[in-house]
Amino acid sequence: MADYSKDIINVLEQFPEGLPIRAIAKYVYNKKNSFFDKADLEEVKKNVTNFLVSRSRSRNSSIVRTEKRGVYKLERRVPKTGEQPLNLKF
């Protein structure tokens, strides 16, 4: 199983209102597919779905489900303290 977590977090950071699973999976698929590396779209969808569902179940996770079915976003506030988390970009 490939690790797509960085790509998933990256695309969710770009869309603070959230994205549906199919759009996230398509982004990751396009990011991983190249002339030398071939990724299977169905496997990418399955891995992205598993990652998002498992991470969103935890109360302390930064990935949350929205009111819309199948749409996930990054939580901007830390649940316990209510403070803004630091985002460092290099």
mmCIF file of C-alpha atoms in Angstrom:
data_model
loop_
_atom_site.group_PDB
_atom_site.id
_atom_site.type_symbol
_atom_site.label_atom_id
_atom_site.label_comp_id
_atom_site.label_asym_id
_atom_site.label_seq_id
_atom_site.Cartn_x
_atom_site.Cartn_y
_atom_site.Cartn_z
ATOM 1 C CA MET A 1 0.000 0.000 0.000
ATOM 2 C CA ALA A 2 1.432 3.318 -1.061
ATOM 3 C CA ASP A 3 1.602 6.295 1.261
ATOM 4 C CA TYR A 4 -0.506 9.131 -0.129
ATOM 5 C CA SER A 5 -0.879 11.067 3.126
ATOM 6 C CA LYS A 6 1.335 14.014 2.107
ATOM 7 C CA ASP A 7 -0.519 14.453 -1.178
ATOM 8 C CA ILE A 8 -3.914 14.246 0.536
ATOM 9 C CA ILE A 9 -2.935 16.830 3.147
ATOM 10 C CA ASN A 10 -1.479 19.045 0.422
ATOM 11 C CA VAL A 11 -4.680 19.132 -1.625
ATOM 12 C CA LEU A 12 -6.865 19.642 1.466
ATOM 13 C CA GLU A 13 -4.710 22.631 2.475
ATOM 14 C CA GLN A 14 -5.455 24.233 -0.891
ATOM 15 C CA PHE A 15 -9.239 23.858 -0.469
ATOM 16 C CA PRO A 16 -10.262 24.889 3.069
ATOM 17 C CA GLU A 17 -13.977 24.335 2.320
ATOM 18 C CA GLY A 18 -13.278 20.646 1.618
ATOM 19 C CA LEU A 19 -13.275 18.286 -1.345
ATOM 20 C CA PRO A 20 -15.115 15.088 -2.265
ATOM 21 C CA ILE A 21 -13.198 11.828 -2.128
ATOM 22 C CA ARG A 22 -13.283 11.390 -5.908
ATOM 23 C CA ALA A 23 -11.583 14.777 -6.463
ATOM 24 C CA ILE A 24 -8.909 14.016 -3.867
ATOM 25 C CA ALA A 25 -8.319 10.578 -5.402
ATOM 26 C CA LYS A 26 -8.049 12.073 -8.894
ATOM 27 C CA TYR A 27 -5.509 14.639 -7.664
ATOM 28 C CA VAL A 28 -3.394 11.947 -5.979
ATOM 29 C CA TYR A 29 -3.666 9.698 -9.042
ATOM 30 C CA ASN A 30 -2.467 12.483 -11.356
ATOM 31 C CA LYS A 31 0.318 13.369 -8.941
ATOM 32 C CA LYS A 32 1.592 9.765 -8.750
ATOM 33 C CA ASN A 33 1.157 8.796 -12.398
ATOM 34 C CA SER A 34 4.167 9.387 -14.611
ATOM 35 C CA PHE A 35 5.912 7.879 -17.588
ATOM 36 C CA PHE A 36 7.904 5.519 -15.357
ATOM 37 C CA ASP A 37 5.458 5.024 -12.474
ATOM 38 C CA LYS A 38 1.985 3.726 -13.213
ATOM 39 C CA ALA A 39 -0.676 3.993 -10.533
ATOM 40 C CA ASP A 40 -4.000 2.125 -10.640
ATOM 41 C CA LEU A 41 -6.915 4.542 -10.236
ATOM 42 C CA GLU A 42 -9.098 2.055 -8.340
ATOM 43 C CA GLU A 43 -6.316 1.281 -5.872
ATOM 44 C CA VAL A 44 -5.632 4.987 -5.351
ATOM 45 C CA LYS A 45 -9.352 5.602 -4.666
ATOM 46 C CA LYS A 46 -9.430 2.726 -2.180
ATOM 47 C CA ASN A 47 -6.322 3.942 -0.344
ATOM 48 C CA VAL A 48 -7.493 7.573 -0.246
ATOM 49 C CA THR A 49 -10.914 6.521 1.044
ATOM 50 C CA ASN A 50 -9.401 4.302 3.735
ATOM 51 C CA PHE A 51 -7.034 7.069 4.826
ATOM 52 C CA LEU A 52 -9.744 9.728 5.051
ATOM 53 C CA VAL A 53 -12.319 7.534 6.801
ATOM 54 C CA SER A 54 -9.864 6.183 9.358
ATOM 55 C CA ARG A 55 -8.382 9.613 10.134
ATOM 56 C CA SER A 56 -11.729 11.380 10.400
ATOM 57 C CA ARG A 57 -13.011 8.965 13.073
ATOM 58 C CA SER A 58 -10.476 10.148 15.643
ATOM 59 C CA ARG A 59 -11.556 13.118 17.754
ATOM 60 C CA ASN A 60 -8.060 14.621 17.717
ATOM 61 C CA SER A 61 -7.586 14.322 13.967
ATOM 62 C CA SER A 62 -7.097 17.357 11.769
ATOM 63 C CA ILE A 63 -9.172 15.723 8.990
ATOM 64 C CA VAL A 64 -12.934 15.962 9.444
ATOM 65 C CA ARG A 65 -16.060 15.080 7.469
ATOM 66 C CA THR A 66 -18.304 17.907 6.397
ATOM 67 C CA GLU A 67 -22.097 17.928 6.384
ATOM 68 C CA LYS A 68 -22.054 16.773 2.764
ATOM 69 C CA ARG A 69 -21.639 13.050 2.209
ATOM 70 C CA GLY A 70 -18.136 12.064 1.048
ATOM 71 C CA VAL A 71 -16.599 15.524 1.500
ATOM 72 C CA TYR A 72 -13.606 15.981 3.798
ATOM 73 C CA LYS A 73 -11.634 19.008 4.932
ATOM 74 C CA LEU A 74 -8.869 20.018 7.312
ATOM 75 C CA GLU A 75 -9.949 21.239 10.713
ATOM 76 C CA ARG A 76 -8.369 24.640 11.260
ATOM 77 C CA ARG A 77 -8.638 24.644 15.044
ATOM 78 C CA VAL A 78 -7.181 22.245 17.538
ATOM 79 C CA PRO A 79 -10.261 20.607 19.147
ATOM 80 C CA LYS A 80 -9.116 20.641 22.783
ATOM 81 C CA THR A 81 -7.661 24.137 23.135
ATOM 82 C CA GLY A 82 -9.399 26.055 20.362
ATOM 83 C CA GLU A 83 -6.131 27.697 19.286
ATOM 84 C CA GLN A 84 -4.925 28.015 15.748
ATOM 85 C CA PRO A 85 -2.249 25.445 14.885
ATOM 86 C CA LEU A 86 1.033 26.673 13.458
ATOM 87 C CA ASN A 87 1.554 25.971 9.770
ATOM 88 C CA LEU A 88 5.193 26.085 8.743
ATOM 89 C CA LYS A 89 6.033 26.017 5.054
ATOM 90 C CA PHE A 90 9.579 25.770 3.820
#
